Amino acid sequence: MSGAIAPFFPDYRGKMEYYCLDCGQSRGADELLYACSACGGTFLLRDADFDKLRRMDGAAWREVFDRRAGEKTPLARGIFRYYELMAPALEPEDLVCLGEGHTPEVEASKALRSIIGLPFAYKNDGQNPSASFKDRGMACAFSHLKAMIRKHGWTEVLAVCASTGDTSAAAAMYAAHLGEPVKSVVLLPKGKVTALQLAQPLGSGARVLELPGVFDDCMKVVEYLAGHYRVALLNSKNAWRILGQESYAYEIAQWHDWNMEGLCIFVPIGNAGNITAVLSGFLKLHTLDIISNLPRIFGVQSAHADPLCRYYESGEKEFFPVRVRSSVAQAAMIGAPVSFPRVRRLAVEYRRVAGDSAFQVIRVAEQDIMDSMLLANRHGHIACTQGGESLAGLRAALDLGLVGGGEYAVLDSTAHMLKFADFQNRYFAGELEREYAVRSDPALVNLPLSLFSQAEKDALGEEEYIRQAGQGIAGLLNLCGRADG
């Protein structure tokens, strides 16, 4: 693999540094840091030499990234196609690439467009290796961790994260791939993770520890561990995670031939790492004139976990954590998002460049999230509940008159719908607990119909059973006989 990297890998090396959003201090990026030691503030990673990238104009950068799209080397095909924008301090031997990124953008069918009233597409990030968008950030975070292990000669490193499911699956998978000296531990809120999501870190060999409470409680324990022990924190508080997730914005821009005119992006907000990355990514592209205008970005939150909605409704005067209620969009069920300071800072810059309407946050009901997921999937998508949240956000934006004629929406489906199949099954069976505030719509319920018992089949004999089963199905489905044309 190393021999294949050489033809692609760029010469540029940046100067990455942690920048504190609260006190403005900077620290070198050759450490595992998650909060400012001076004030406890939140970090963003930045390239102190970023202005050097302006020596090439936007057209030249577009040509570079488009040319790499035709490369056959693994790194050029993955998120590191955008190396100079994301991780220009890392060496090729440290990059960890498991096929993440470049997920498909699938247009809504004609029927679904007609129902919604606006053309749109889903970007299916559930088609990443561990079946969620978290792989983008993990590729970058584990690449940095690999570089730190090589530099410092560490013989043992604990990779730890709190999770509602997707983060643990991604972190455990990348840790298993990297192997010694990395060991993986994930903290999960007991009873708040689907069986399929729990199976992923267990299958990757991670040590899974369940704690009472919700995600926010697990996150506080992880932050304590990171503050007192040498551990690699893999939640989005890790600023390298944000860099990897910026690739989502770069891919959308490239897919649309770098033309952002009339484009609206809908992103569900949980810990706010993804919306941070999307804002940051598009701002970088605009700064380098790779794109000439910015798309409009809509963050979407459930009414059961809506701290950013409340902040912007207050006129950006006050932010406070909220006590979350159960949500079918489990990855968004976070009342104290650690990346809020990043969103606050980047949203100000985004609006300064593109206007107040360029960034907005929308609240949606749990009922609308679940019904929107089922509606999308009934028309050929594989949206998860967070994807349902994105579509619910688009529908709310249309109702509020925030989007309209001539615009095209890209919706983020953050994970594969199979991870959340249990919610669909419980919806169909009418068994979602009252705390979710979701009622089953009979028009969306789809249950299997049993036609014969085993005893009836045995009594009929094979030939007669086949005849009766075939005729029964034909009658049920109103099928025309061959002689009827």
CSV table of C-alpha atoms in Angstrom, one decimal:
chain,number,residue,atom,x,y,z
A,1,MET,CA,0.0,0.0,0.0
A,2,SER,CA,2.8,2.4,0.8
A,3,GLY,CA,4.2,2.1,-2.7
A,4,ALA,CA,0.7,3.0,-4.1
A,5,ILE,CA,0.5,6.2,-2.0
A,6,ALA,CA,3.6,7.9,-3.4
A,7,PRO,CA,2.1,9.0,-6.8
A,8,PHE,CA,-0.8,10.8,-5.0
A,9,PHE,CA,0.5,12.1,-1.8
A,10,PRO,CA,1.0,15.9,-1.8
A,11,ASP,CA,4.2,17.7,-0.8
A,12,TYR,CA,2.4,20.4,1.3
A,13,ARG,CA,2.7,20.2,5.0
A,14,GLY,CA,0.8,22.6,7.2
A,15,LYS,CA,1.3,23.7,10.8
A,16,MET,CA,-1.6,22.3,12.7
A,17,GLU,CA,-2.5,23.8,16.1
A,18,TYR,CA,-5.2,23.7,18.7
A,19,TYR,CA,-6.9,27.0,19.0
A,20,CYS,CA,-9.0,27.8,22.1
A,21,LEU,CA,-12.3,29.5,21.2
A,22,ASP,CA,-12.5,31.0,24.7
A,23,CYS,CA,-9.1,32.5,25.5
A,24,GLY,CA,-7.5,32.5,22.1
A,25,GLN,CA,-4.4,30.5,23.2
A,26,SER,CA,-2.8,28.1,20.7
A,27,ARG,CA,-1.0,24.8,21.4
A,28,GLY,CA,0.9,22.5,19.1
A,29,ALA,CA,-1.1,19.6,17.6
A,30,ASP,CA,1.5,16.9,18.5
A,31,GLU,CA,-0.4,16.1,21.7
A,32,LEU,CA,-3.6,14.4,22.8
A,33,LEU,CA,-5.5,17.5,23.9
A,34,TYR,CA,-9.3,18.0,24.3
A,35,ALA,CA,-9.7,21.2,26.3
A,36,CYS,CA,-7.7,24.3,27.0
A,37,SER,CA,-5.4,23.9,30.0
A,38,ALA,CA,-5.5,27.6,30.7
A,39,CYS,CA,-9.3,28.2,30.7
A,40,GLY,CA,-11.0,24.8,30.0
A,41,GLY,CA,-12.3,26.1,26.7
A,42,THR,CA,-13.1,24.2,23.5
A,43,PHE,CA,-10.6,23.7,20.8
A,44,LEU,CA,-10.7,24.0,17.0
A,45,LEU,CA,-7.9,22.7,15.0
A,46,ARG,CA,-6.5,25.1,12.4
A,47,ASP,CA,-3.6,25.3,10.0
A,48,ALA,CA,-1.4,28.3,10.9
A,49,ASP,CA,-0.1,28.2,7.4
A,50,PHE,CA,-3.5,28.0,5.7
A,51,ASP,CA,-2.9,31.3,3.8
A,52,LYS,CA,-0.2,29.5,1.8
A,53,LEU,CA,-2.9,27.5,0.1
A,54,ARG,CA,-4.1,30.7,-1.5
A,55,ARG,CA,-1.1,30.6,-3.8
A,56,MET,CA,-3.3,28.3,-5.9
A,57,ASP,CA,-6.5,29.8,-7.2
A,58,GLY,CA,-9.9,28.2,-6.8
A,59,ALA,CA,-9.9,26.8,-10.3
A,60,ALA,CA,-6.6,25.0,-9.7
A,61,TRP,CA,-7.8,23.5,-6.5
A,62,ARG,CA,-11.0,22.2,-8.2
A,63,GLU,CA,-8.8,20.6,-10.8
A,64,VAL,CA,-6.6,19.0,-8.2
A,65,PHE,CA,-9.6,17.5,-6.3
A,66,ASP,CA,-11.4,16.4,-9.5
A,67,ARG,CA,-8.2,14.7,-10.8
A,68,ARG,CA,-7.8,12.8,-7.5
A,69,ALA,CA,-11.3,11.5,-7.9
A,70,GLY,CA,-10.0,9.3,-10.8
A,71,GLU,CA,-7.0,7.9,-8.7
A,72,LYS,CA,-7.0,4.3,-7.8
A,73,THR,CA,-4.9,4.6,-4.7
A,74,PRO,CA,-6.9,4.1,-1.5
A,75,LEU,CA,-6.0,7.4,0.1
A,76,ALA,CA,-7.0,9.4,-3.0
A,77,ARG,CA,-10.4,7.7,-3.1
A,78,GLY,CA,-11.1,8.3,0.6
A,79,ILE,CA,-11.6,11.4,2.6
A,80,PHE,CA,-7.9,12.2,2.4
A,81,ARG,CA,-8.5,13.3,-1.2
A,82,TYR,CA,-8.9,16.6,0.6
A,83,TYR,CA,-5.7,16.2,2.6
A,84,GLU,CA,-4.6,19.9,2.4
A,85,LEU,CA,-7.8,21.1,3.9
A,86,MET,CA,-8.1,18.5,6.7
A,87,ALA,CA,-4.9,17.0,8.0
A,88,PRO,CA,-1.8,18.5,6.3
A,89,ALA,CA,0.5,17.7,9.2
A,90,LEU,CA,0.1,13.9,9.0
A,91,GLU,CA,2.5,11.7,7.1
A,92,PRO,CA,1.2,9.0,4.6
A,93,GLU,CA,2.3,6.1,6.8
A,94,ASP,CA,0.1,7.4,9.6
A,95,LEU,CA,-3.1,7.7,7.7
A,96,VAL,CA,-5.8,5.2,8.5
A,97,CYS,CA,-8.3,4.6,5.6
A,98,LEU,CA,-11.0,1.9,5.7
A,99,GLY,CA,-13.0,3.1,2.7
A,100,GLU,CA,-14.9,5.8,4.5
A,101,GLY,CA,-16.3,8.8,2.6
A,102,HIS,CA,-17.7,9.4,-0.9
A,103,THR,CA,-21.1,8.1,0.1
A,104,PRO,CA,-23.8,8.4,-2.6
A,105,GLU,CA,-26.2,11.3,-2.9
A,106,VAL,CA,-29.5,9.8,-4.0
A,107,GLU,CA,-32.2,12.0,-5.5
A,108,ALA,CA,-35.8,11.7,-4.2
A,109,SER,CA,-38.2,10.0,-6.6
A,110,LYS,CA,-40.7,12.0,-8.6
A,111,ALA,CA,-43.5,10.8,-6.3
A,112,LEU,CA,-41.6,11.8,-3.2
A,113,ARG,CA,-40.7,15.2,-4.6
A,114,SER,CA,-44.3,15.8,-5.4
A,115,ILE,CA,-45.3,14.9,-1.8
A,116,ILE,CA,-42.7,17.2,-0.2
A,117,GLY,CA,-42.9,20.0,-2.7
A,118,LEU,CA,-39.2,20.6,-3.3
A,119,PRO,CA,-36.5,18.6,-5.2
A,120,PHE,CA,-34.1,17.0,-2.7
A,121,ALA,CA,-31.6,14.2,-2.2
A,122,TYR,CA,-30.3,12.1,0.6
A,123,LYS,CA,-26.6,11.8,1.2
A,124,ASN,CA,-26.4,8.3,2.6
A,125,ASP,CA,-23.6,8.4,5.2
A,126,GLY,CA,-24.9,5.1,6.5
A,127,GLN,CA,-22.9,3.6,3.6
A,128,ASN,CA,-19.7,4.2,5.4
A,129,PRO,CA,-17.8,1.1,6.7
A,130,SER,CA,-19.4,1.0,10.2
A,131,ALA,CA,-22.7,2.3,8.7
A,132,SER,CA,-22.5,5.9,10.0
A,133,PHE,CA,-20.9,9.2,9.3
A,134,LYS,CA,-18.7,8.8,12.4
A,135,ASP,CA,-16.2,6.9,10.3
A,136,ARG,CA,-15.1,10.2,8.6
A,137,GLY,CA,-14.0,11.7,11.9
A,138,MET,CA,-12.6,8.4,13.2
A,139,ALA,CA,-10.3,8.1,10.2
A,140,CYS,CA,-8.7,11.4,11.0
A,141,ALA,CA,-8.7,11.0,14.7
A,142,PHE,CA,-7.1,7.5,14.6
A,143,SER,CA,-4.6,8.8,12.0
A,144,HIS,CA,-3.5,11.5,14.5
A,145,LEU,CA,-3.4,8.9,17.2
A,146,LYS,CA,-1.2,6.6,15.1
A,147,ALA,CA,1.2,9.5,14.5
A,148,MET,CA,1.3,10.2,18.3
A,149,ILE,CA,2.1,6.5,19.0
A,150,ARG,CA,4.9,6.6,16.5
A,151,LYS,CA,6.3,9.9,17.7
A,152,HIS,CA,6.1,9.1,21.5
A,153,GLY,CA,6.8,5.4,21.3
A,154,TRP,CA,3.7,4.6,23.4
A,155,THR,CA,3.3,0.9,24.2
A,156,GLU,CA,-0.3,1.2,25.5
A,157,VAL,CA,-3.1,3.6,24.7
A,158,LEU,CA,-6.7,3.4,25.7
A,159,ALA,CA,-9.2,4.7,23.1
A,160,VAL,CA,-12.4,5.7,24.9
A,161,CYS,CA,-15.7,7.2,23.9
A,162,ALA,CA,-19.2,7.8,25.2
A,163,SER,CA,-21.9,6.8,22.7
A,164,THR,CA,-25.5,6.3,21.8
A,165,GLY,CA,-24.3,3.7,19.3
A,166,ASP,CA,-22.7,5.1,16.2
A,167,THR,CA,-19.6,6.5,17.8
A,168,SER,CA,-18.9,3.3,19.7
A,169,ALA,CA,-19.2,1.2,16.5
A,170,ALA,CA,-16.8,3.4,14.6
A,171,ALA,CA,-14.3,3.8,17.4
A,172,ALA,CA,-14.2,0.1,18.1
A,173,MET,CA,-13.8,-0.8,14.4
A,174,TYR,CA,-10.9,1.6,13.8
A,175,ALA,CA,-9.2,0.6,17.1
A,176,ALA,CA,-9.5,-3.1,16.1
A,177,HIS,CA,-8.0,-2.3,12.7
A,178,LEU,CA,-5.1,-0.3,14.1
A,179,GLY,CA,-4.5,-3.0,16.8
A,180,GLU,CA,-1.7,-2.9,19.4
A,181,PRO,CA,-1.0,-0.8,21.3
A,182,VAL,CA,-4.5,0.6,21.1
A,183,LYS,CA,-7.3,-0.9,23.3
A,184,SER,CA,-10.9,0.2,23.0
A,185,VAL,CA,-13.4,1.0,25.7
A,186,VAL,CA,-16.9,2.4,25.1
A,187,LEU,CA,-19.3,3.8,27.7
A,188,LEU,CA,-23.0,3.4,26.8
A,189,PRO,CA,-26.1,4.6,28.6
A,190,LYS,CA,-27.8,1.4,29.8
A,191,GLY,CA,-31.0,0.6,27.9
A,192,LYS,CA,-30.6,3.6,25.5
A,193,VAL,CA,-28.8,1.8,22.6
A,194,THR,CA,-30.4,-0.5,20.0
A,195,ALA,CA,-29.4,-4.2,20.0
A,196,LEU,CA,-27.8,-3.8,16.6
A,197,GLN,CA,-25.7,-0.8,17.6
A,198,LEU,CA,-24.6,-2.6,20.8
A,199,ALA,CA,-23.6,-5.6,18.7
A,200,GLN,CA,-21.1,-3.6,16.7
A,201,PRO,CA,-18.5,-2.6,19.4
A,202,LEU,CA,-18.9,-6.0,20.9
A,203,GLY,CA,-18.1,-7.7,17.6
A,204,SER,CA,-15.1,-5.5,17.2
A,205,GLY,CA,-13.7,-6.7,20.5
A,206,ALA,CA,-14.2,-3.4,22.5
A,207,ARG,CA,-14.8,-3.5,26.2
A,208,VAL,CA,-18.3,-2.2,26.6
A,209,LEU,CA,-19.3,-0.6,29.9
A,210,GLU,CA,-22.9,0.4,30.6
A,211,LEU,CA,-23.7,3.3,32.9
A,212,PRO,CA,-27.1,4.5,34.2
A,213,GLY,CA,-28.5,7.7,32.7
A,214,VAL,CA,-28.2,9.2,29.2
A,215,PHE,CA,-25.4,10.1,26.9
A,216,ASP,CA,-24.6,13.3,28.7
A,217,ASP,CA,-23.8,11.3,31.9
A,218,CYS,CA,-21.5,9.0,30.0
A,219,MET,CA,-19.8,12.0,28.4
A,220,LYS,CA,-19.0,13.5,31.7
A,221,VAL,CA,-17.2,10.3,32.8
A,222,VAL,CA,-15.2,10.2,29.5
A,223,GLU,CA,-14.2,13.9,30.0
A,224,TYR,CA,-13.0,13.0,33.5
A,225,LEU,CA,-10.9,10.1,32.2
A,226,ALA,CA,-9.4,12.4,29.5
A,227,GLY,CA,-8.5,15.0,32.1
A,228,HIS,CA,-6.8,12.7,34.5
A,229,TYR,CA,-5.3,9.9,32.5
A,230,ARG,CA,-3.5,9.4,29.1
A,231,VAL,CA,-6.4,8.2,27.0
A,232,ALA,CA,-7.5,9.0,23.4
A,233,LEU,CA,-10.9,10.5,23.7
A,234,LEU,CA,-12.8,9.7,20.5
A,235,ASN,CA,-16.0,11.8,20.9
A,236,SER,CA,-16.4,15.0,18.8
A,237,LYS,CA,-14.7,16.9,21.6
A,238,ASN,CA,-11.6,15.5,19.8
A,239,ALA,CA,-10.9,18.3,17.3
A,240,TRP,CA,-9.4,15.8,14.8
A,241,ARG,CA,-12.8,14.2,14.5
A,242,ILE,CA,-14.2,17.6,13.3
A,243,LEU,CA,-11.5,17.8,10.6
A,244,GLY,CA,-12.4,14.3,9.2
A,245,GLN,CA,-16.1,15.2,9.1
A,246,GLU,CA,-15.5,18.3,7.0
A,247,SER,CA,-15.1,15.9,4.1
A,248,TYR,CA,-18.9,15.7,4.1
A,249,ALA,CA,-19.1,19.3,2.9
A,250,TYR,CA,-16.3,18.8,0.4
A,251,GLU,CA,-18.0,15.9,-1.2
A,252,ILE,CA,-21.3,17.7,-1.5
A,253,ALA,CA,-19.5,20.7,-3.2
A,254,GLN,CA,-17.6,18.4,-5.6
A,255,TRP,CA,-20.7,16.3,-6.4
A,256,HIS,CA,-22.5,19.6,-7.4
A,257,ASP,CA,-19.5,20.7,-9.6
A,258,TRP,CA,-18.6,23.3,-7.0
A,259,ASN,CA,-21.7,25.3,-7.7
A,260,MET,CA,-23.6,26.0,-4.5
A,261,GLU,CA,-26.3,28.3,-6.0
A,262,GLY,CA,-29.7,27.5,-4.5
A,263,LEU,CA,-28.4,24.6,-2.4
A,264,CYS,CA,-29.7,24.0,1.1
A,265,ILE,CA,-28.1,21.4,3.5
A,266,PHE,CA,-30.1,19.9,6.4
A,267,VAL,CA,-28.1,18.3,9.2
A,268,PRO,CA,-29.4,16.8,12.4
A,269,ILE,CA,-27.8,18.1,15.6
A,270,GLY,CA,-26.8,15.9,18.5
A,271,ASN,CA,-23.4,16.6,20.0
A,272,ALA,CA,-23.0,19.3,17.3
A,273,GLY,CA,-19.8,17.9,15.8
A,274,ASN,CA,-21.3,17.3,12.4
A,275,ILE,CA,-22.9,20.7,12.0
A,276,THR,CA,-19.5,22.2,13.1
A,277,ALA,CA,-17.7,20.3,10.5
A,278,VAL,CA,-20.2,21.3,7.7
A,279,LEU,CA,-19.9,25.0,8.6
A,280,SER,CA,-16.1,24.8,8.8
A,281,GLY,CA,-15.8,22.8,5.6
A,282,PHE,CA,-17.8,25.2,3.4
A,283,LEU,CA,-16.1,28.2,4.9
A,284,LYS,CA,-12.7,26.8,4.0
A,285,LEU,CA,-13.8,26.1,0.4
A,286,HIS,CA,-15.2,29.7,0.1
A,287,THR,CA,-12.0,31.2,1.6
A,288,LEU,CA,-9.9,29.5,-1.1
A,289,ASP,CA,-12.4,30.5,-3.8
A,290,ILE,CA,-13.1,26.8,-4.6
A,291,ILE,CA,-16.7,27.8,-4.3
A,292,SER,CA,-18.0,31.3,-5.0
A,293,ASN,CA,-21.0,31.3,-2.7
A,294,LEU,CA,-22.1,29.4,0.4
A,295,PRO,CA,-25.0,27.0,0.6
A,296,ARG,CA,-27.7,27.6,3.2
A,297,ILE,CA,-27.4,25.3,6.2
A,298,PHE,CA,-30.2,24.2,8.5
A,299,GLY,CA,-29.5,22.4,11.7
A,300,VAL,CA,-32.4,20.2,12.9
A,301,GLN,CA,-33.2,19.3,16.5
A,302,SER,CA,-35.9,17.2,18.1
A,303,ALA,CA,-38.2,18.9,20.5
A,304,HIS,CA,-37.0,16.3,23.0
A,305,ALA,CA,-33.4,17.6,22.8
A,306,ASP,CA,-33.2,21.2,21.6
A,307,PRO,CA,-30.6,23.3,23.3
A,308,LEU,CA,-29.4,25.0,20.2
A,309,CYS,CA,-33.0,25.9,19.1
A,310,ARG,CA,-33.5,27.5,22.5
A,311,TYR,CA,-30.2,29.4,22.2
A,312,TYR,CA,-31.1,31.0,18.9
A,313,GLU,CA,-34.7,31.6,20.0
A,314,SER,CA,-33.2,33.6,22.9
A,315,GLY,CA,-31.5,35.9,20.4
A,316,GLU,CA,-28.2,34.2,21.1
A,317,LYS,CA,-28.2,35.6,24.6
A,318,GLU,CA,-28.1,32.5,26.7
A,319,PHE,CA,-27.1,28.8,26.3
A,320,PHE,CA,-27.9,26.2,28.8
A,321,PRO,CA,-28.1,22.4,28.7
A,322,VAL,CA,-31.5,20.8,28.7
A,323,ARG,CA,-32.8,17.6,30.2
A,324,VAL,CA,-33.4,15.3,27.2
A,325,ARG,CA,-36.5,13.1,26.8
A,326,SER,CA,-36.5,9.8,24.9
A,327,SER,CA,-36.1,10.3,21.1
A,328,VAL,CA,-36.3,7.9,18.2
A,329,ALA,CA,-33.4,9.9,16.8
A,330,GLN,CA,-31.1,8.5,19.4
A,331,ALA,CA,-27.9,10.0,18.1
A,332,ALA,CA,-29.5,13.5,18.5
A,333,MET,CA,-30.6,12.8,22.1
A,334,ILE,CA,-28.0,15.1,23.7
A,335,GLY,CA,-28.8,18.0,26.0
A,336,ALA,CA,-25.3,19.4,26.4
A,337,PRO,CA,-23.5,19.3,23.0
A,338,VAL,CA,-19.8,19.6,23.5
A,339,SER,CA,-19.3,21.3,20.2
A,340,PHE,CA,-21.8,24.2,20.9
A,341,PRO,CA,-18.9,26.7,21.3
A,342,ARG,CA,-17.7,25.7,17.8
A,343,VAL,CA,-21.1,26.1,16.3
A,344,ARG,CA,-21.6,29.5,17.9
A,345,ARG,CA,-18.3,30.8,16.6
A,346,LEU,CA,-18.5,29.4,13.1
A,347,ALA,CA,-22.2,30.4,12.6
A,348,VAL,CA,-21.3,34.0,13.3
A,349,GLU,CA,-18.7,33.9,10.5
A,350,TYR,CA,-21.0,32.0,8.2
A,351,ARG,CA,-23.7,34.6,8.6
A,352,ARG,CA,-21.2,37.4,8.2
A,353,VAL,CA,-20.2,36.0,4.8
A,354,ALA,CA,-23.6,34.8,3.5
A,355,GLY,CA,-26.3,36.6,5.4
A,356,ASP,CA,-28.5,35.9,8.4
A,357,SER,CA,-30.6,33.3,6.5
A,358,ALA,CA,-27.6,31.2,5.6
A,359,PHE,CA,-27.6,29.4,8.9
A,360,GLN,CA,-30.7,28.5,10.9
A,361,VAL,CA,-31.8,25.9,13.4
A,362,ILE,CA,-35.2,24.2,13.3
A,363,ARG,CA,-37.2,22.2,15.9
A,364,VAL,CA,-39.2,19.2,14.9
A,365,ALA,CA,-41.6,16.8,16.7
A,366,GLU,CA,-40.8,13.2,17.3
A,367,GLN,CA,-43.9,12.2,15.4
A,368,ASP,CA,-42.7,14.0,12.3
A,369,ILE,CA,-39.2,12.4,12.6
A,370,MET,CA,-40.6,8.9,12.6
A,371,ASP,CA,-43.2,9.5,10.0
A,372,SER,CA,-40.7,11.2,7.7
A,373,MET,CA,-38.2,8.3,8.0
A,374,LEU,CA,-41.0,5.9,7.0
A,375,LEU,CA,-42.1,8.1,4.2
A,376,ALA,CA,-38.6,8.4,2.7
A,377,ASN,CA,-38.0,4.7,2.9
A,378,ARG,CA,-41.3,3.9,1.3
A,379,HIS,CA,-39.9,5.8,-1.7
A,380,GLY,CA,-36.6,4.0,-2.1
A,381,HIS,CA,-34.3,5.5,0.5
A,382,ILE,CA,-32.4,3.9,3.5
A,383,ALA,CA,-32.9,6.8,5.9
A,384,CYS,CA,-32.2,6.3,9.6
A,385,THR,CA,-34.2,8.1,12.2
A,386,GLN,CA,-31.7,11.0,12.0
A,387,GLY,CA,-32.4,11.0,8.3
A,388,GLY,CA,-36.1,11.2,9.2
A,389,GLU,CA,-35.2,14.2,11.3
A,390,SER,CA,-33.5,15.9,8.3
A,391,LEU,CA,-36.6,15.4,6.2
A,392,ALA,CA,-38.9,16.6,9.0
A,393,GLY,CA,-36.6,19.7,9.1
A,394,LEU,CA,-37.1,20.2,5.4
A,395,ARG,CA,-40.9,19.9,5.7
A,396,ALA,CA,-40.9,22.3,8.6
A,397,ALA,CA,-38.8,24.8,6.7
A,398,LEU,CA,-41.2,24.6,3.8
A,399,ASP,CA,-44.2,25.2,6.1
A,400,LEU,CA,-42.4,28.2,7.7
A,401,GLY,CA,-41.6,29.7,4.3
A,402,LEU,CA,-37.8,29.4,4.9
A,403,VAL,CA,-37.1,27.5,1.7
A,404,GLY,CA,-38.9,27.6,-1.6
A,405,GLY,CA,-38.8,28.0,-5.4
A,406,GLY,CA,-35.5,27.3,-7.2
A,407,GLU,CA,-33.8,25.7,-4.2
A,408,TYR,CA,-32.5,22.1,-3.9
A,409,ALA,CA,-32.0,20.4,-0.6
A,410,VAL,CA,-29.4,17.8,0.5
A,411,LEU,CA,-30.5,15.9,3.6
A,412,ASP,CA,-28.1,14.1,5.9
A,413,SER,CA,-29.0,10.5,6.7
A,414,THR,CA,-26.2,9.9,9.3
A,415,ALA,CA,-26.5,6.1,9.6
A,416,HIS,CA,-28.0,3.1,7.9
A,417,MET,CA,-31.6,2.5,8.6
A,418,LEU,CA,-31.0,-1.1,9.7
A,419,LYS,CA,-29.4,0.3,12.9
A,420,PHE,CA,-32.8,1.7,13.8
A,421,ALA,CA,-35.0,-1.1,12.5
A,422,ASP,CA,-36.2,-1.8,16.0
A,423,PHE,CA,-37.9,1.6,16.1
A,424,GLN,CA,-39.7,0.8,12.8
A,425,ASN,CA,-40.8,-2.6,14.1
A,426,ARG,CA,-42.2,-1.1,17.3
A,427,TYR,CA,-43.9,1.6,15.3
A,428,PHE,CA,-45.6,-1.0,13.1
A,429,ALA,CA,-46.6,-3.0,16.1
A,430,GLY,CA,-47.9,0.1,18.0
A,431,GLU,CA,-45.4,-0.7,20.8
A,432,LEU,CA,-43.4,2.6,21.0
A,433,GLU,CA,-43.4,3.6,24.7
A,434,ARG,CA,-45.5,6.7,25.6
A,435,GLU,CA,-42.3,8.7,26.4
A,436,TYR,CA,-41.5,9.0,22.6
A,437,ALA,CA,-44.8,10.8,22.0
A,438,VAL,CA,-45.3,8.9,18.7
A,439,ARG,CA,-48.5,7.3,17.5
A,440,SER,CA,-48.6,4.8,14.6
A,441,ASP,CA,-50.2,6.1,11.4
A,442,PRO,CA,-52.2,3.1,10.0
A,443,ALA,CA,-51.3,4.4,6.5
A,444,LEU,CA,-47.6,3.8,7.2
A,445,VAL,CA,-47.9,0.5,9.2
A,446,ASN,CA,-46.7,-2.5,7.2
A,447,LEU,CA,-46.9,-5.9,8.8
A,448,PRO,CA,-46.5,-9.5,7.4
A,449,LEU,CA,-49.7,-11.4,6.6
A,450,SER,CA,-49.7,-15.1,7.4
A,451,LEU,CA,-51.6,-17.1,4.8
A,452,PHE,CA,-51.3,-20.8,5.9
A,453,SER,CA,-50.3,-22.6,9.1
A,454,GLN,CA,-47.8,-25.4,9.0
A,455,ALA,CA,-50.6,-27.8,9.9
A,456,GLU,CA,-52.7,-26.6,6.9
A,457,LYS,CA,-49.8,-27.0,4.6
A,458,ASP,CA,-49.1,-30.5,5.7
A,459,ALA,CA,-52.7,-31.5,5.4
A,460,LEU,CA,-53.1,-30.3,1.8
A,461,GLY,CA,-50.0,-32.0,0.4
A,462,GLU,CA,-47.4,-30.3,-1.7
A,463,GLU,CA,-49.2,-30.1,-5.0
A,464,GLU,CA,-52.5,-28.9,-3.6
A,465,TYR,CA,-50.8,-26.5,-1.2
A,466,ILE,CA,-48.9,-24.9,-4.1
A,467,ARG,CA,-52.1,-24.5,-6.1
A,468,GLN,CA,-54.1,-23.0,-3.2
A,469,ALA,CA,-51.3,-20.7,-2.1
A,470,GLY,CA,-50.8,-19.4,-5.6
A,471,GLN,CA,-54.5,-18.8,-6.1
A,472,GLY,CA,-54.9,-17.2,-2.7
A,473,ILE,CA,-52.0,-14.8,-3.4
A,474,ALA,CA,-53.4,-14.0,-6.9
A,475,GLY,CA,-56.7,-13.2,-5.4
A,476,LEU,CA,-55.3,-11.1,-2.6
A,477,LEU,CA,-53.2,-9.1,-5.1
A,478,ASN,CA,-55.8,-8.9,-7.8
A,479,LEU,CA,-53.5,-10.5,-10.4
A,480,CYS,CA,-54.6,-10.9,-14.0
A,481,GLY,CA,-54.4,-14.3,-15.5
A,482,ARG,CA,-52.2,-14.8,-18.6
A,483,ALA,CA,-55.3,-15.3,-20.8
A,484,ASP,CA,-56.6,-11.9,-19.6
A,485,GLY,CA,-53.7,-10.1,-21.2
